[in-house]
Each structure stands twice: as C-alpha cells, then as structure tokens.
Amino acid sequence: MEDCLFCKIVKGEIPSNKVYEDEDILAFYDINPATPIHILVIPKKHITTHNDIKEEDSKIIGKIHMVINKIAEEKDFKEKGYRIIINCGEDGGQEVKHLHFHILAGKKLGEKIIG
Ligand code: 5GP
Ligand code: ZN
C-alpha cells in the first residue's frame, strides 16, 4: 500500500524503534506512548482493519499472539500483566488503517470499559 504509514515503516521508509522482526511480523514502540511500555505489533502484509482478516491470514494472526508472549517475556512484563487492544474502524477509533495490536504495559491500568 503506497500511502500507508505502517507499510512505510515496514519498508524502512519511515524509521521506527524496533522491538521484534521476522519475515511476517514487525513490532515497534508507539511514537506517543499511552503507558510506560506501549508497543505496536503488525503483520508486514497490509491488512486494513480487523474486518479484513482473511482465512489465509489465520496463521499470521496466531503467530502475532506468540510474538506478543515472547515480547512480554523479553521485556519483563509477562508476570505483571498487560493489555492487548485492537481498534477497528470509525467507532473503534482506529487512526492508522493497517491492522495493529497495541500492547500496553508498565502500569496498572484502571480505565476499563469492560470487567
Ligand atoms: P490507532 O489509533 O490507529 O489504533 O493507533 C495508531 C497508533 O499509532 C497510535 O497509538 C499512534 O501514537 C501510533 N503512531 C502514529 N504514527 C506513528 C509513527 O509514525 N510511528 C510510531 N512508532 N507510531 C505511530
Ligand atoms: Zn499498510
């Protein structure tokens, strides 16, 4: 995708502070962190929103969760816990139209919408 910010980050056209990278997935620190640790995990393949995940993407989505576990262990917030958020579309407040998983960690999160 030509004009996609996160595709540009994948291609290295826009710099990012990388946390993890493999052939399918990139994780990097959010430029405007909401918590002491705020990491974005994205598929390198352009998938616009959660609605656009296809059957063939199932493996990559599963792998993203394994990568999140790996990052949680390596960055040492596995035991304390964290929150994973996906914003989808207008009502979900999605600003960047390339599927991304927010990992929020490093403080006790109180602003729960559910639970
Ligand atoms: P959304 O609101 O779409 O779920 O989240 C987009 C996230 O991308 C926001 O938390 C925002 O701070 C982050 N972001 C926007 N532009 C950049 C950028 O150029 N670099 C990085 N690392 N994060 C960005
Ligand atoms: Zn993209």
PDB file of C-alpha atoms and ligand atoms in Angstrom:
ATOM      1  CA  MET A   1       0.000   0.000   0.000  1.00  0.00           C
ATOM      2  CA  GLU A   2       1.591   3.184  -1.259  1.00  0.00           C
ATOM      3  CA  ASP A   3       0.253   5.678   1.248  1.00  0.00           C
ATOM      4  CA  CYS A   4       0.080   3.517   4.339  1.00  0.00           C
ATOM      5  CA  LEU A   5       2.172   4.767   7.255  1.00  0.00           C
ATOM      6  CA  PHE A   6       2.826   1.325   8.701  1.00  0.00           C
ATOM      7  CA  CYS A   7       3.707  -0.142   5.282  1.00  0.00           C
ATOM      8  CA  LYS A   8       6.291   2.656   5.061  1.00  0.00           C
ATOM      9  CA  ILE A   9       7.610   1.647   8.484  1.00  0.00           C
ATOM     10  CA  VAL A  10       7.811  -1.991   7.291  1.00  0.00           C
ATOM     11  CA  LYS A  11       9.787  -0.855   4.223  1.00  0.00           C
ATOM     12  CA  GLY A  12      12.088   1.296   6.371  1.00  0.00           C
ATOM     13  CA  GLU A  13      10.986   4.495   4.612  1.00  0.00           C
ATOM     14  CA  ILE A  14       9.905   5.852   7.991  1.00  0.00           C
ATOM     15  CA  PRO A  15      12.140   4.985  10.950  1.00  0.00           C
ATOM     16  CA  SER A  16      10.844   3.093  13.963  1.00  0.00           C
ATOM     17  CA  ASN A  17      12.230   1.854  17.232  1.00  0.00           C
ATOM     18  CA  LYS A  18      12.004  -1.880  16.583  1.00  0.00           C
ATOM     19  CA  VAL A  19      11.316  -4.459  19.268  1.00  0.00           C
ATOM     20  CA  TYR A  20      10.908  -7.588  17.126  1.00  0.00           C
ATOM     21  CA  GLU A  21      11.050  -8.508  13.462  1.00  0.00           C
ATOM     22  CA  ASP A  22      10.656 -11.641  11.389  1.00  0.00           C
ATOM     23  CA  GLU A  23       9.534 -12.309   7.821  1.00  0.00           C
ATOM     24  CA  ASP A  24       5.850 -11.795   8.660  1.00  0.00           C
ATOM     25  CA  ILE A  25       5.705  -9.513  11.686  1.00  0.00           C
ATOM     26  CA  LEU A  26       7.150  -6.244  12.957  1.00  0.00           C
ATOM     27  CA  ALA A  27       6.864  -4.811  16.472  1.00  0.00           C
ATOM     28  CA  PHE A  28       7.970  -1.301  17.395  1.00  0.00           C
ATOM     29  CA  TYR A  29       7.437   1.283  20.127  1.00  0.00           C
ATOM     30  CA  ASP A  30       4.454   3.610  19.724  1.00  0.00           C
ATOM     31  CA  ILE A  31       5.580   7.178  18.994  1.00  0.00           C
ATOM     32  CA  ASN A  32       3.073   8.559  21.504  1.00  0.00           C
ATOM     33  CA  PRO A  33       3.021   6.045  24.358  1.00  0.00           C
ATOM     34  CA  ALA A  34      -0.156   5.764  26.423  1.00  0.00           C
ATOM     35  CA  THR A  35       1.621   3.692  29.096  1.00  0.00           C
ATOM     36  CA  PRO A  36       5.267   3.331  30.193  1.00  0.00           C
ATOM     37  CA  ILE A  37       5.578   0.439  27.729  1.00  0.00           C
ATOM     38  CA  HIS A  38       3.483   0.814  24.562  1.00  0.00           C
ATOM     39  CA  ILE A  39       4.381  -1.452  21.668  1.00  0.00           C
ATOM     40  CA  LEU A  40       2.607  -1.936  18.330  1.00  0.00           C
ATOM     41  CA  VAL A  41       2.671  -5.345  16.669  1.00  0.00           C
ATOM     42  CA  ILE A  42       1.732  -5.501  12.995  1.00  0.00           C
ATOM     43  CA  PRO A  43       1.614  -8.005  10.163  1.00  0.00           C
ATOM     44  CA  LYS A  44       4.094  -6.910   7.471  1.00  0.00           C
ATOM     45  CA  LYS A  45       1.383  -7.714   4.934  1.00  0.00           C
ATOM     46  CA  HIS A  46      -1.079  -4.846   4.575  1.00  0.00           C
ATOM     47  CA  ILE A  47      -4.374  -5.770   6.233  1.00  0.00           C
ATOM     48  CA  THR A  48      -6.501  -2.633   6.599  1.00  0.00           C
ATOM     49  CA  THR A  49      -8.651  -3.459   9.634  1.00  0.00           C
ATOM     50  CA  HIS A  50      -9.679  -6.407  11.786  1.00  0.00           C
ATOM     51  CA  ASN A  51     -12.636  -6.774   9.407  1.00  0.00           C
ATOM     52  CA  ASP A  52     -10.241  -7.529   6.562  1.00  0.00           C
ATOM     53  CA  ILE A  53      -8.571 -10.563   8.139  1.00  0.00           C
ATOM     54  CA  LYS A  54      -8.995 -13.493   5.738  1.00  0.00           C
ATOM     55  CA  GLU A  55      -8.874 -17.226   6.354  1.00  0.00           C
ATOM     56  CA  GLU A  56      -5.385 -17.297   4.820  1.00  0.00           C
ATOM     57  CA  ASP A  57      -4.195 -14.780   7.467  1.00  0.00           C
ATOM     58  CA  SER A  58      -5.134 -17.065  10.380  1.00  0.00           C
ATOM     59  CA  LYS A  59      -1.590 -18.380  10.771  1.00  0.00           C
ATOM     60  CA  ILE A  60      -0.077 -14.898  10.906  1.00  0.00           C
ATOM     61  CA  ILE A  61      -2.654 -13.688  13.437  1.00  0.00           C
ATOM     62  CA  GLY A  62      -1.914 -16.697  15.641  1.00  0.00           C
ATOM     63  CA  LYS A  63       1.811 -16.009  15.265  1.00  0.00           C
ATOM     64  CA  ILE A  64       1.287 -12.392  16.362  1.00  0.00           C
ATOM     65  CA  HIS A  65      -0.013 -13.694  19.690  1.00  0.00           C
ATOM     66  CA  MET A  66       3.051 -15.894  20.115  1.00  0.00           C
ATOM     67  CA  VAL A  67       5.243 -12.867  19.334  1.00  0.00           C
ATOM     68  CA  ILE A  68       3.365 -10.834  21.952  1.00  0.00           C
ATOM     69  CA  ASN A  69       4.119 -13.557  24.513  1.00  0.00           C
ATOM     70  CA  LYS A  70       7.776 -13.527  23.514  1.00  0.00           C
ATOM     71  CA  ILE A  71       7.978  -9.722  23.832  1.00  0.00           C
ATOM     72  CA  ALA A  72       6.226  -9.844  27.223  1.00  0.00           C
ATOM     73  CA  GLU A  73       8.854 -12.274  28.440  1.00  0.00           C
ATOM     74  CA  GLU A  74      11.827 -10.427  26.951  1.00  0.00           C
ATOM     75  CA  LYS A  75      10.690  -7.001  28.141  1.00  0.00           C
ATOM     76  CA  ASP A  76       9.855  -8.462  31.540  1.00  0.00           C
ATOM     77  CA  PHE A  77       6.176  -7.578  31.890  1.00  0.00           C
ATOM     78  CA  LYS A  78       4.855 -11.112  31.447  1.00  0.00           C
ATOM     79  CA  GLU A  79       4.237 -11.724  35.141  1.00  0.00           C
ATOM     80  CA  LYS A  80       2.837  -8.275  35.983  1.00  0.00           C
ATOM     81  CA  GLY A  81       0.500  -8.392  33.018  1.00  0.00           C
ATOM     82  CA  TYR A  82      -0.525  -6.168  30.160  1.00  0.00           C
ATOM     83  CA  ARG A  83      -3.410  -5.284  27.889  1.00  0.00           C
ATOM     84  CA  ILE A  84      -3.770  -6.005  24.158  1.00  0.00           C
ATOM     85  CA  ILE A  85      -6.013  -3.661  22.164  1.00  0.00           C
ATOM     86  CA  ILE A  86      -7.131  -3.634  18.542  1.00  0.00           C
ATOM     87  CA  ASN A  87      -9.036  -0.560  17.442  1.00  0.00           C
ATOM     88  CA  CYS A  88     -11.252  -1.283  14.435  1.00  0.00           C
ATOM     89  CA  GLY A  89     -12.866   1.289  12.180  1.00  0.00           C
ATOM     90  CA  GLU A  90     -14.596   4.547  12.964  1.00  0.00           C
ATOM     91  CA  ASP A  91     -16.355   3.619  16.196  1.00  0.00           C
ATOM     92  CA  GLY A  92     -13.301   1.686  17.372  1.00  0.00           C
ATOM     93  CA  GLY A  93     -11.181   4.824  16.988  1.00  0.00           C
ATOM     94  CA  GLN A  94      -8.717   3.328  14.507  1.00  0.00           C
ATOM     95  CA  GLU A  95      -6.459   6.070  13.147  1.00  0.00           C
ATOM     96  CA  VAL A  96      -3.872   4.113  11.189  1.00  0.00           C
ATOM     97  CA  LYS A  97      -5.552   1.906   8.591  1.00  0.00           C
ATOM     98  CA  HIS A  98      -3.129  -1.021   8.855  1.00  0.00           C
ATOM     99  CA  LEU A  99      -4.088  -3.698  11.380  1.00  0.00           C
ATOM    100  CA  HIS A 100      -2.103  -3.319  14.596  1.00  0.00           C
ATOM    101  CA  PHE A 101      -2.144  -4.800  18.065  1.00  0.00           C
ATOM    102  CA  HIS A 102      -1.380  -2.354  20.882  1.00  0.00           C
ATOM    103  CA  ILE A 103       0.475  -3.852  23.848  1.00  0.00           C
ATOM    104  CA  LEU A 104       0.061  -1.653  26.913  1.00  0.00           C
ATOM    105  CA  ALA A 105       2.205  -2.437  29.943  1.00  0.00           C
ATOM    106  CA  GLY A 106       4.285  -0.975  32.737  1.00  0.00           C
ATOM    107  CA  LYS A 107       1.486   0.325  34.947  1.00  0.00           C
ATOM    108  CA  LYS A 108      -1.739  -0.912  36.473  1.00  0.00           C
ATOM    109  CA  LEU A 109      -4.462   0.005  34.016  1.00  0.00           C
ATOM    110  CA  GLY A 110      -7.628   1.264  35.630  1.00  0.00           C
ATOM    111  CA  GLU A 111      -9.633   2.668  32.755  1.00  0.00           C
ATOM    112  CA  LYS A 112     -11.541  -0.488  31.988  1.00  0.00           C
ATOM    113  CA  ILE A 113     -14.521  -0.316  29.647  1.00  0.00           C
ATOM    114  CA  ILE A 114     -15.498  -3.888  30.471  1.00  0.00           C
ATOM    115  CA  GLY A 115     -14.908  -6.030  33.526  1.00  0.00           C
TER     116      GLY A 115
HETATM  117  P1  5GP B   1      -4.862   3.552  16.373  1.00  0.00           P
HETATM  118  O1  5GP B   1      -5.477   4.771  16.968  1.00  0.00           O
HETATM  119  O2  5GP B   1      -4.933   3.532  14.880  1.00  0.00           O
HETATM  120  O3  5GP B   1      -5.312   2.265  16.999  1.00  0.00           O
HETATM  121  O4  5GP B   1      -3.331   3.611  16.784  1.00  0.00           O
HETATM  122  C1  5GP B   1      -2.343   4.188  15.999  1.00  0.00           C
HETATM  123  C2  5GP B   1      -1.111   4.322  16.852  1.00  0.00           C
HETATM  124  O5  5GP B   1      -0.021   4.579  16.009  1.00  0.00           O
HETATM  125  C3  5GP B   1      -1.199   5.478  17.857  1.00  0.00           C
HETATM  126  O6  5GP B   1      -1.044   4.983  19.178  1.00  0.00           O
HETATM  127  C4  5GP B   1      -0.070   6.408  17.431  1.00  0.00           C
HETATM  128  O7  5GP B   1       0.588   7.004  18.524  1.00  0.00           O
HETATM  129  C5  5GP B   1       0.850   5.475  16.653  1.00  0.00           C
HETATM  130  N1  5GP B   1       1.621   6.128  15.601  1.00  0.00           N
HETATM  131  C6  5GP B   1       1.154   7.031  14.699  1.00  0.00           C
HETATM  132  N2  5GP B   1       2.141   7.411  13.860  1.00  0.00           N
HETATM  133  C7  5GP B   1       3.250   6.731  14.254  1.00  0.00           C
HETATM  134  C8  5GP B   1       4.611   6.689  13.759  1.00  0.00           C
HETATM  135  O8  5GP B   1       4.986   7.358  12.793  1.00  0.00           O
HETATM  136  N3  5GP B   1       5.478   5.887  14.421  1.00  0.00           N
HETATM  137  C9  5GP B   1       5.087   5.129  15.503  1.00  0.00           C
HETATM  138  N4  5GP B   1       6.023   4.386  16.076  1.00  0.00           N
HETATM  139  N5  5GP B   1       3.830   5.133  15.977  1.00  0.00           N
HETATM  140  C10 5GP B   1       2.926   5.918  15.363  1.00  0.00           C
HETATM  141 ZN    ZN B   2      -0.160  -0.899   5.349  1.00  0.00          ZN
END
